[in-house]
Amino acid sequence: MTGTTKSWRTTAPEPRTARPWDLPEISVVTLESGIRIVSASHGAAPIDAVRVVVRAGSDHDPEGLEGLAGMTASLLDEGAGGQSGADLDHQLGLLGASIDAGADWDSSQIHLDVLAENLDPAMTILRQVTCEPNFDPDDLERVREERITMIHQSLDDPAHVASRFFSRFVYGPGRYGTPAIGTEGSLRSIGRETLEEFHADYYVPANISVVAVGASAGERLHQATERAFAGWKPSTTGPAVSLQPGPVPSGFIHVIDRPGSVQSEIRVGHPGVSRRTEDYFPLLVMNGILGDAFNSRIMINLRERHGWTYGAQSSFLFRRHAGPFVVSTAVRNDVTAPAVSELLSEIGTMRNSQVSPEELEHAKSYIAGSFPSTVETAGGLAVQLQEVELYELPRDFLRTYRERIMEVTREDVERVARKYLDPDGSVIVIVGAGSELAEAVKQLGRPVRNYQLDGTPLEES
């Protein structure tokens, strides 16, 4: 290896000036029925991406029926308009199209991807799937059992177990404290009538945006969408929700015993902030410095300095209501306690100390520079426009995104770190071999609670 090569390997390249990027013209029209149509011509591939966004997700699940939004969405493309799911799949296959439906915390969505030349007939199927689902009892039972099987299988995944318990201990018994997919008990309580009621309440024109992006001209996308959903009569949207999590004990270490584990899944964090926060851009930059970028403080500490893990990351999981701030990693059993200590130290340092000019510029360059890749394709731009619609963001949000990132100052980063990071109040969840972790975890100086893998409490230490 030559000296020149060694220098190349040990010196990070300086970030370059961001390349120009142009957002296509975006049309937004609200029909008399209340449906909002957002359309744009974009992308080199001969494909159109159409997204139906329903402003009701898992956060709208009634107590005892957790998983209802997900079940409703999952059954949409299992049969609609009196046709079976197999019939719909056959027709979509002939058109070079696919439809998928699902729900997340804040919305339910139906995705159509289709060859641009077949947009109109595919939109007819999209209308049927959105407005006229069969909710066939046999399909309901099959989808229910599939989702219950997923819940059981997830218990074999320590990362999933850690995230599930983290939500429970951060939010308590409220909706955010229960998995979006629901529980076996709640899924077994969902019947055809409850599916139809949820659909009637929230799959209504005034609660829906249709985002259409692709190779077709913007006007064609708009007209095809308007024709497909013409005649859909307005109706009242179901009740809004307000999630107000009750007080939960903070500062605890919760150890979930998973005998035989050779490494520990760790989650550290607390409630975060709503997606609609005015501090969104400073938070992105602050989190980039702390744990989102590959050269972030947490990554450098645990991976490069100590060699304890392949990866560690911090995230603000932005939702309509305040989603969690969480740091995630997996390490060997023997370094679990020191890894937790280092994570808390990094959160505390981020909160209480200054950031360097180099950290600030690297984080901003990384976030602003990677943004164009997220809107490069028709599907990518559709996802971004969905977010604008769902959270009622300013119309120039995408156009000014990079500028807003580059305007973030050191003072902004330090302010939001002090405001939104709380190392002392953080909940700590560890999934691993309890017998090997017990003594070391006690040395962290926080109260420890122990549980079996099914959540049954063990002795408190």
mmCIF file of C-alpha atoms in Angstrom, residues 72-419:
data_model
loop_
_atom_site.group_PDB
_atom_site.id
_atom_site.type_symbol
_atom_site.label_atom_id
_atom_site.label_comp_id
_atom_site.label_asym_id
_atom_site.label_seq_id
_atom_site.Cartn_x
_atom_site.Cartn_y
_atom_site.Cartn_z
ATOM 1 C CA THR A 72 -59.147 -2.986 7.466
ATOM 2 C CA ALA A 73 -56.402 -1.906 5.081
ATOM 3 C CA SER A 74 -55.047 -5.438 4.644
ATOM 4 C CA LEU A 75 -58.446 -6.688 3.503
ATOM 5 C CA LEU A 76 -59.012 -3.985 0.873
ATOM 6 C CA ASP A 77 -57.141 -5.777 -1.908
ATOM 7 C CA GLU A 78 -58.356 -9.230 -0.861
ATOM 8 C CA GLY A 79 -61.533 -8.635 -2.845
ATOM 9 C CA ALA A 80 -63.592 -5.602 -3.905
ATOM 10 C CA GLY A 81 -66.566 -4.660 -6.037
ATOM 11 C CA GLY A 82 -67.856 -8.217 -5.792
ATOM 12 C CA GLN A 83 -64.679 -9.626 -7.335
ATOM 13 C CA SER A 84 -62.272 -11.910 -5.527
ATOM 14 C CA GLY A 85 -58.691 -10.987 -4.757
ATOM 15 C CA ALA A 86 -57.552 -13.525 -7.372
ATOM 16 C CA ASP A 87 -59.725 -11.858 -10.024
ATOM 17 C CA LEU A 88 -58.308 -8.437 -9.154
ATOM 18 C CA ASP A 89 -54.741 -9.777 -9.249
ATOM 19 C CA HIS A 90 -55.371 -11.308 -12.686
ATOM 20 C CA GLN A 91 -56.658 -8.017 -14.079
ATOM 21 C CA LEU A 92 -53.799 -6.051 -12.536
ATOM 22 C CA GLY A 93 -51.288 -8.513 -13.968
ATOM 23 C CA LEU A 94 -52.644 -7.981 -17.489
ATOM 24 C CA LEU A 95 -52.213 -4.222 -16.990
ATOM 25 C CA GLY A 96 -48.672 -4.447 -15.634
ATOM 26 C CA ALA A 97 -49.922 -3.049 -12.352
ATOM 27 C CA SER A 98 -49.843 -3.855 -8.653
ATOM 28 C CA ILE A 99 -51.889 -2.675 -5.682
ATOM 29 C CA ASP A 100 -50.882 -2.911 -2.035
ATOM 30 C CA ALA A 101 -52.679 -1.597 1.023
ATOM 31 C CA GLY A 102 -51.616 -1.120 4.625
ATOM 32 C CA ALA A 103 -51.718 1.182 7.615
ATOM 33 C CA ASP A 104 -49.139 2.909 9.789
ATOM 34 C CA TRP A 105 -49.649 4.939 12.947
ATOM 35 C CA ASP A 106 -51.062 8.014 11.201
ATOM 36 C CA SER A 107 -52.707 6.831 7.995
ATOM 37 C CA SER A 108 -54.084 4.012 5.889
ATOM 38 C CA GLN A 109 -52.794 3.830 2.339
ATOM 39 C CA ILE A 110 -53.477 2.104 -0.957
ATOM 40 C CA HIS A 111 -50.567 2.077 -3.419
ATOM 41 C CA LEU A 112 -51.008 1.606 -7.164
ATOM 42 C CA ASP A 113 -48.022 1.289 -9.499
ATOM 43 C CA VAL A 114 -48.916 0.874 -13.170
ATOM 44 C CA LEU A 115 -47.520 1.214 -16.664
ATOM 45 C CA ALA A 116 -48.451 4.736 -17.698
ATOM 46 C CA GLU A 117 -50.308 3.545 -20.807
ATOM 47 C CA ASN A 118 -52.693 1.517 -18.607
ATOM 48 C CA LEU A 119 -53.435 4.207 -16.039
ATOM 49 C CA ASP A 120 -57.192 4.552 -16.666
ATOM 50 C CA PRO A 121 -58.288 0.894 -16.305
ATOM 51 C CA ALA A 122 -56.007 0.490 -13.288
ATOM 52 C CA MET A 123 -57.606 3.532 -11.654
ATOM 53 C CA THR A 124 -61.002 1.815 -11.946
ATOM 54 C CA ILE A 125 -59.660 -1.090 -9.876
ATOM 55 C CA LEU A 126 -58.091 1.338 -7.404
ATOM 56 C CA ARG A 127 -61.498 2.969 -6.933
ATOM 57 C CA GLN A 128 -63.117 -0.424 -6.241
ATOM 58 C CA VAL A 129 -60.433 -1.410 -3.732
ATOM 59 C CA THR A 130 -60.710 1.920 -1.927
ATOM 60 C CA CYS A 131 -64.487 2.315 -1.879
ATOM 61 C CA GLU A 132 -66.050 -1.143 -2.263
ATOM 62 C CA PRO A 133 -64.101 -3.769 -0.290
ATOM 63 C CA ASN A 134 -65.866 -7.112 0.093
ATOM 64 C CA PHE A 135 -64.631 -7.848 3.650
ATOM 65 C CA ASP A 136 -65.389 -11.497 2.899
ATOM 66 C CA PRO A 137 -65.618 -13.529 6.146
ATOM 67 C CA ASP A 138 -63.246 -16.227 4.844
ATOM 68 C CA ASP A 139 -60.662 -13.587 3.895
ATOM 69 C CA LEU A 140 -61.103 -11.960 7.295
ATOM 70 C CA GLU A 141 -60.335 -15.215 9.113
ATOM 71 C CA ARG A 142 -57.298 -15.936 6.913
ATOM 72 C CA VAL A 143 -55.819 -12.449 7.340
ATOM 73 C CA ARG A 144 -56.531 -12.561 11.080
ATOM 74 C CA GLU A 145 -54.645 -15.852 11.485
ATOM 75 C CA GLU A 146 -51.772 -14.546 9.347
ATOM 76 C CA ARG A 147 -51.381 -11.519 11.591
ATOM 77 C CA ILE A 148 -51.630 -13.552 14.780
ATOM 78 C CA THR A 149 -48.915 -15.847 13.401
ATOM 79 C CA MET A 150 -46.790 -12.761 12.738
ATOM 80 C CA ILE A 151 -47.216 -11.718 16.368
ATOM 81 C CA HIS A 152 -46.074 -15.138 17.616
ATOM 82 C CA GLN A 153 -43.130 -15.244 15.199
ATOM 83 C CA SER A 154 -41.997 -11.783 16.261
ATOM 84 C CA LEU A 155 -41.281 -13.150 19.752
ATOM 85 C CA ASP A 156 -38.289 -14.959 18.230
ATOM 86 C CA ASP A 157 -36.802 -11.629 17.102
ATOM 87 C CA PRO A 158 -35.029 -9.898 20.013
ATOM 88 C CA ALA A 159 -34.981 -6.562 18.159
ATOM 89 C CA HIS A 160 -38.746 -6.676 17.782
ATOM 90 C CA VAL A 161 -39.195 -7.707 21.422
ATOM 91 C CA ALA A 162 -37.025 -4.791 22.561
ATOM 92 C CA SER A 163 -38.977 -2.265 20.497
ATOM 93 C CA ARG A 164 -42.316 -3.633 21.681
ATOM 94 C CA PHE A 165 -41.366 -3.418 25.379
ATOM 95 C CA PHE A 166 -39.781 0.002 24.845
ATOM 96 C CA SER A 167 -43.114 1.369 23.583
ATOM 97 C CA ARG A 168 -44.940 -0.243 26.503
ATOM 98 C CA PHE A 169 -42.637 1.271 29.137
ATOM 99 C CA VAL A 170 -42.489 4.714 27.506
ATOM 100 C CA TYR A 171 -46.231 5.124 26.851
ATOM 101 C CA GLY A 172 -47.910 2.787 29.314
ATOM 102 C CA PRO A 173 -51.282 1.250 28.452
ATOM 103 C CA GLY A 174 -52.252 3.938 25.883
ATOM 104 C CA ARG A 175 -52.412 3.313 22.132
ATOM 105 C CA TYR A 176 -48.732 4.046 21.506
ATOM 106 C CA GLY A 177 -47.881 1.539 24.237
ATOM 107 C CA THR A 178 -49.517 -1.329 22.321
ATOM 108 C CA PRO A 179 -48.106 -2.632 19.010
ATOM 109 C CA ALA A 180 -49.678 -1.152 15.882
ATOM 110 C CA ILE A 181 -50.520 -4.658 14.700
ATOM 111 C CA GLY A 182 -52.535 -5.209 17.905
ATOM 112 C CA THR A 183 -52.544 -8.263 20.129
ATOM 113 C CA GLU A 184 -53.940 -11.735 19.619
ATOM 114 C CA GLY A 185 -56.864 -10.824 21.893
ATOM 115 C CA SER A 186 -57.682 -7.551 20.132
ATOM 116 C CA LEU A 187 -57.439 -9.132 16.676
ATOM 117 C CA ARG A 188 -59.849 -11.903 17.713
ATOM 118 C CA SER A 189 -62.341 -9.199 18.786
ATOM 119 C CA ILE A 190 -62.474 -7.671 15.302
ATOM 120 C CA GLY A 191 -65.477 -8.738 13.240
ATOM 121 C CA ARG A 192 -66.806 -7.847 9.831
ATOM 122 C CA GLU A 193 -69.109 -5.191 11.302
ATOM 123 C CA THR A 194 -66.239 -3.373 13.008
ATOM 124 C CA LEU A 195 -64.284 -3.376 9.740
ATOM 125 C CA GLU A 196 -67.262 -1.929 7.883
ATOM 126 C CA GLU A 197 -67.797 0.715 10.570
ATOM 127 C CA PHE A 198 -64.140 1.810 10.476
ATOM 128 C CA HIS A 199 -64.259 1.947 6.679
ATOM 129 C CA ALA A 200 -67.530 3.935 6.691
ATOM 130 C CA ASP A 201 -66.188 6.376 9.281
ATOM 131 C CA TYR A 202 -62.788 7.165 7.791
ATOM 132 C CA TYR A 203 -62.671 6.098 4.134
ATOM 133 C CA VAL A 204 -64.678 9.158 3.146
ATOM 134 C CA PRO A 205 -63.808 11.842 0.572
ATOM 135 C CA ALA A 206 -63.098 14.629 3.046
ATOM 136 C CA ASN A 207 -60.581 12.397 4.822
ATOM 137 C CA ILE A 208 -58.675 11.344 1.702
ATOM 138 C CA SER A 209 -55.935 12.695 -0.533
ATOM 139 C CA VAL A 210 -54.932 11.014 -3.787
ATOM 140 C CA VAL A 211 -51.311 11.617 -4.785
ATOM 141 C CA ALA A 212 -50.554 10.791 -8.442
ATOM 142 C CA VAL A 213 -46.990 11.090 -9.743
ATOM 143 C CA GLY A 214 -45.409 9.583 -12.817
ATOM 144 C CA ALA A 215 -44.537 9.582 -16.472
ATOM 145 C CA SER A 216 -47.991 10.730 -17.522
ATOM 146 C CA ALA A 217 -48.576 14.439 -17.859
ATOM 147 C CA GLY A 218 -49.767 16.065 -14.653
ATOM 148 C CA GLU A 219 -53.091 17.015 -16.233
ATOM 149 C CA ARG A 220 -53.703 13.411 -17.331
ATOM 150 C CA LEU A 221 -52.932 12.137 -13.831
ATOM 151 C CA HIS A 222 -55.349 14.655 -12.373
ATOM 152 C CA GLN A 223 -58.140 13.854 -14.839
ATOM 153 C CA ALA A 224 -57.746 10.084 -14.471
ATOM 154 C CA THR A 225 -58.005 10.446 -10.690
ATOM 155 C CA GLU A 226 -61.029 12.735 -10.900
ATOM 156 C CA ARG A 227 -62.824 10.350 -13.279
ATOM 157 C CA ALA A 228 -62.084 7.317 -11.133
ATOM 158 C CA PHE A 229 -63.478 8.867 -7.953
ATOM 159 C CA ALA A 230 -66.339 10.830 -9.551
ATOM 160 C CA GLY A 231 -69.697 10.271 -7.901
ATOM 161 C CA TRP A 232 -68.286 9.445 -4.482
ATOM 162 C CA LYS A 233 -70.698 11.293 -2.232
ATOM 163 C CA PRO A 234 -69.452 13.376 0.716
ATOM 164 C CA SER A 235 -70.115 12.073 4.223
ATOM 165 C CA THR A 236 -69.111 12.912 7.748
ATOM 166 C CA THR A 237 -65.682 11.796 8.915
ATOM 167 C CA GLY A 238 -65.514 9.643 12.046
ATOM 168 C CA PRO A 239 -64.374 11.009 15.389
ATOM 169 C CA ALA A 240 -60.896 12.495 15.703
ATOM 170 C CA VAL A 241 -58.505 11.079 18.264
ATOM 171 C CA SER A 242 -56.318 12.722 20.863
ATOM 172 C CA LEU A 243 -53.628 10.561 22.398
ATOM 173 C CA GLN A 244 -52.648 11.795 25.819
ATOM 174 C CA PRO A 245 -50.367 9.212 27.433
ATOM 175 C CA GLY A 246 -50.637 9.100 31.195
ATOM 176 C CA PRO A 247 -47.639 9.418 33.493
ATOM 177 C CA VAL A 248 -45.343 6.383 33.442
ATOM 178 C CA PRO A 249 -42.308 5.694 35.645
ATOM 179 C CA SER A 250 -39.138 6.968 33.971
ATOM 180 C CA GLY A 251 -35.495 6.300 34.600
ATOM 181 C CA PHE A 252 -35.926 2.544 35.069
ATOM 182 C CA ILE A 253 -33.899 -0.223 33.484
ATOM 183 C CA HIS A 254 -36.184 -2.990 32.244
ATOM 184 C CA VAL A 255 -34.420 -6.297 31.583
ATOM 185 C CA ILE A 256 -36.311 -8.826 29.460
ATOM 186 C CA ASP A 257 -34.798 -12.246 30.090
ATOM 187 C CA ARG A 258 -34.004 -14.181 26.938
ATOM 188 C CA PRO A 259 -31.996 -17.198 28.142
ATOM 189 C CA GLY A 260 -29.172 -18.261 25.860
ATOM 190 C CA SER A 261 -28.779 -14.899 24.109
ATOM 191 C CA VAL A 262 -25.168 -14.064 23.293
ATOM 192 C CA GLN A 263 -25.876 -10.397 22.770
ATOM 193 C CA SER A 264 -28.277 -7.791 24.108
ATOM 194 C CA GLU A 265 -30.756 -5.619 22.240
ATOM 195 C CA ILE A 266 -30.765 -2.160 23.843
ATOM 196 C CA ARG A 267 -33.305 0.662 23.578
ATOM 197 C CA VAL A 268 -32.859 4.000 25.354
ATOM 198 C CA GLY A 269 -35.256 6.920 25.070
ATOM 199 C CA HIS A 270 -38.435 8.735 26.021
ATOM 200 C CA PRO A 271 -41.454 10.467 24.400
ATOM 201 C CA GLY A 272 -40.363 12.788 21.607
ATOM 202 C CA VAL A 273 -42.272 15.364 19.631
ATOM 203 C CA SER A 274 -45.042 15.619 17.017
ATOM 204 C CA ARG A 275 -44.230 15.733 13.305
ATOM 205 C CA ARG A 276 -45.839 19.165 13.164
ATOM 206 C CA THR A 277 -43.237 20.688 15.471
ATOM 207 C CA GLU A 278 -41.683 23.973 14.347
ATOM 208 C CA ASP A 279 -38.329 22.535 15.431
ATOM 209 C CA TYR A 280 -38.372 19.792 12.789
ATOM 210 C CA PHE A 281 -35.308 20.936 10.846
ATOM 211 C CA PRO A 282 -33.087 21.723 13.879
ATOM 212 C CA LEU A 283 -34.077 18.320 15.295
ATOM 213 C CA LEU A 284 -33.007 16.563 12.086
ATOM 214 C CA VAL A 285 -29.598 18.219 12.238
ATOM 215 C CA MET A 286 -29.164 17.650 15.970
ATOM 216 C CA ASN A 287 -30.066 13.991 15.608
ATOM 217 C CA GLY A 288 -27.714 13.680 12.639
ATOM 218 C CA ILE A 289 -24.859 14.766 14.898
ATOM 219 C CA LEU A 290 -25.987 12.560 17.776
ATOM 220 C CA GLY A 291 -26.799 9.261 16.126
ATOM 221 C CA ASP A 292 -28.394 9.289 12.682
ATOM 222 C CA ALA A 293 -25.377 9.729 10.408
ATOM 223 C CA PHE A 294 -22.666 7.076 9.996
ATOM 224 C CA ASN A 295 -20.073 9.437 11.502
ATOM 225 C CA SER A 296 -22.382 10.465 14.357
ATOM 226 C CA ARG A 297 -21.176 10.643 17.947
ATOM 227 C CA ILE A 298 -22.937 7.448 19.019
ATOM 228 C CA MET A 299 -21.678 5.490 16.009
ATOM 229 C CA ILE A 300 -18.108 6.697 16.456
ATOM 230 C CA ASN A 301 -18.216 5.854 20.153
ATOM 231 C CA LEU A 302 -19.721 2.357 20.142
ATOM 232 C CA ARG A 303 -18.491 1.082 16.773
ATOM 233 C CA GLU A 304 -15.196 2.830 16.041
ATOM 234 C CA ARG A 305 -13.801 3.634 19.475
ATOM 235 C CA HIS A 306 -14.946 0.551 21.395
ATOM 236 C CA GLY A 307 -15.730 -2.004 18.689
ATOM 237 C CA TRP A 308 -18.855 -3.122 20.549
ATOM 238 C CA THR A 309 -21.373 -3.155 17.685
ATOM 239 C CA TYR A 310 -21.850 -3.035 13.949
ATOM 240 C CA GLY A 311 -24.377 -0.268 14.239
ATOM 241 C CA ALA A 312 -26.120 2.127 16.624
ATOM 242 C CA GLN A 313 -28.646 4.780 15.760
ATOM 243 C CA SER A 314 -30.796 7.459 17.336
ATOM 244 C CA SER A 315 -34.160 8.490 15.880
ATOM 245 C CA PHE A 316 -37.079 10.800 16.474
ATOM 246 C CA LEU A 317 -40.048 8.731 15.271
ATOM 247 C CA PHE A 318 -42.222 11.620 14.152
ATOM 248 C CA ARG A 319 -45.964 10.973 14.189
ATOM 249 C CA ARG A 320 -49.195 13.014 14.338
ATOM 250 C CA HIS A 321 -48.856 12.883 18.112
ATOM 251 C CA ALA A 322 -45.535 12.825 19.947
ATOM 252 C CA GLY A 323 -43.744 9.645 18.885
ATOM 253 C CA PRO A 324 -40.691 8.360 20.743
ATOM 254 C CA PHE A 325 -37.070 9.403 20.700
ATOM 255 C CA VAL A 326 -35.087 6.172 20.766
ATOM 256 C CA VAL A 327 -31.493 4.982 20.548
ATOM 257 C CA SER A 328 -31.108 1.413 19.298
ATOM 258 C CA THR A 329 -28.186 -0.970 19.204
ATOM 259 C CA ALA A 330 -27.126 -4.574 19.889
ATOM 260 C CA VAL A 331 -23.917 -5.511 21.730
ATOM 261 C CA ARG A 332 -22.231 -8.515 23.361
ATOM 262 C CA ASN A 333 -23.480 -9.533 26.792
ATOM 263 C CA ASP A 334 -20.233 -8.593 28.550
ATOM 264 C CA VAL A 335 -20.306 -4.981 27.300
ATOM 265 C CA THR A 336 -24.042 -4.356 27.723
ATOM 266 C CA ALA A 337 -23.780 -2.236 30.874
ATOM 267 C CA PRO A 338 -20.887 -0.050 29.636
ATOM 268 C CA ALA A 339 -22.666 0.392 26.301
ATOM 269 C CA VAL A 340 -25.774 1.684 28.088
ATOM 270 C CA SER A 341 -23.570 4.002 30.126
ATOM 271 C CA GLU A 342 -21.928 5.377 26.971
ATOM 272 C CA LEU A 343 -25.300 5.931 25.280
ATOM 273 C CA LEU A 344 -26.601 7.920 28.250
ATOM 274 C CA SER A 345 -23.347 9.865 28.353
ATOM 275 C CA GLU A 346 -23.624 10.780 24.662
ATOM 276 C CA ILE A 347 -27.238 11.939 25.072
ATOM 277 C CA GLY A 348 -26.196 14.013 28.099
ATOM 278 C CA THR A 349 -23.209 15.501 26.291
ATOM 279 C CA MET A 350 -25.382 16.372 23.313
ATOM 280 C CA ARG A 351 -27.808 18.116 25.643
ATOM 281 C CA ASN A 352 -25.308 20.038 27.719
ATOM 282 C CA SER A 353 -22.344 20.918 25.496
ATOM 283 C CA GLN A 354 -21.613 22.778 22.291
ATOM 284 C CA VAL A 355 -21.362 21.269 18.846
ATOM 285 C CA SER A 356 -18.343 21.954 16.695
ATOM 286 C CA PRO A 357 -18.560 23.800 13.361
ATOM 287 C CA GLU A 358 -17.335 20.642 11.611
ATOM 288 C CA GLU A 359 -20.061 18.477 13.135
ATOM 289 C CA LEU A 360 -22.719 21.006 12.202
ATOM 290 C CA GLU A 361 -21.602 21.345 8.583
ATOM 291 C CA HIS A 362 -21.162 17.598 8.080
ATOM 292 C CA ALA A 363 -24.634 16.846 9.436
ATOM 293 C CA LYS A 364 -26.291 19.531 7.318
ATOM 294 C CA SER A 365 -24.400 18.477 4.177
ATOM 295 C CA TYR A 366 -25.353 14.822 4.736
ATOM 296 C CA ILE A 367 -29.070 15.540 5.228
ATOM 297 C CA ALA A 368 -29.377 18.152 2.473
ATOM 298 C CA GLY A 369 -27.205 16.156 0.065
ATOM 299 C CA SER A 370 -29.124 12.904 0.464
ATOM 300 C CA PHE A 371 -32.557 14.520 0.082
ATOM 301 C CA PRO A 372 -32.720 14.537 -3.759
ATOM 302 C CA SER A 373 -32.313 10.737 -3.817
ATOM 303 C CA THR A 374 -35.563 10.427 -1.846
ATOM 304 C CA VAL A 375 -37.552 12.172 -4.598
ATOM 305 C CA GLU A 376 -35.665 10.818 -7.597
ATOM 306 C CA THR A 377 -38.389 8.388 -8.696
ATOM 307 C CA ALA A 378 -42.123 8.784 -9.102
ATOM 308 C CA GLY A 379 -42.693 6.548 -6.082
ATOM 309 C CA GLY A 380 -40.193 8.506 -4.000
ATOM 310 C CA LEU A 381 -41.768 11.855 -4.778
ATOM 311 C CA ALA A 382 -45.218 10.390 -4.094
ATOM 312 C CA VAL A 383 -44.072 9.349 -0.611
ATOM 313 C CA GLN A 384 -42.835 12.864 0.126
ATOM 314 C CA LEU A 385 -46.067 14.434 -1.146
ATOM 315 C CA GLN A 386 -48.054 12.007 1.012
ATOM 316 C CA GLU A 387 -46.241 13.381 4.046
ATOM 317 C CA VAL A 388 -46.971 16.962 3.026
ATOM 318 C CA GLU A 389 -50.665 16.117 2.705
ATOM 319 C CA LEU A 390 -50.926 14.038 5.850
ATOM 320 C CA TYR A 391 -49.269 16.544 8.172
ATOM 321 C CA GLU A 392 -50.597 19.633 6.363
ATOM 322 C CA LEU A 393 -47.091 20.943 5.758
ATOM 323 C CA PRO A 394 -46.473 24.202 3.856
ATOM 324 C CA ARG A 395 -46.819 23.882 0.088
ATOM 325 C CA ASP A 396 -43.186 24.929 -0.368
ATOM 326 C CA PHE A 397 -41.929 22.318 2.101
ATOM 327 C CA LEU A 398 -40.147 20.150 -0.486
ATOM 328 C CA ARG A 399 -38.912 23.062 -2.585
ATOM 329 C CA THR A 400 -37.270 24.745 0.401
ATOM 330 C CA TYR A 401 -36.208 21.572 2.249
ATOM 331 C CA ARG A 402 -32.480 21.847 1.596
ATOM 332 C CA GLU A 403 -32.406 25.571 2.266
ATOM 333 C CA ARG A 404 -34.162 25.062 5.602
ATOM 334 C CA ILE A 405 -31.598 22.434 6.573
ATOM 335 C CA MET A 406 -28.655 24.672 5.634
ATOM 336 C CA GLU A 407 -30.147 27.568 7.640
ATOM 337 C CA VAL A 408 -29.951 25.617 10.911
ATOM 338 C CA THR A 409 -27.428 27.201 13.261
ATOM 339 C CA ARG A 410 -25.338 25.892 16.120
ATOM 340 C CA GLU A 411 -27.612 27.794 18.497
ATOM 341 C CA ASP A 412 -30.649 26.030 16.998
ATOM 342 C CA VAL A 413 -29.069 22.602 17.524
ATOM 343 C CA GLU A 414 -28.047 23.311 21.106
ATOM 344 C CA ARG A 415 -31.491 24.753 21.919
ATOM 345 C CA VAL A 416 -33.430 21.717 20.684
ATOM 346 C CA ALA A 417 -30.957 19.355 22.375
ATOM 347 C CA ARG A 418 -31.658 21.034 25.711
ATOM 348 C CA LYS A 419 -35.401 21.066 25.013
#
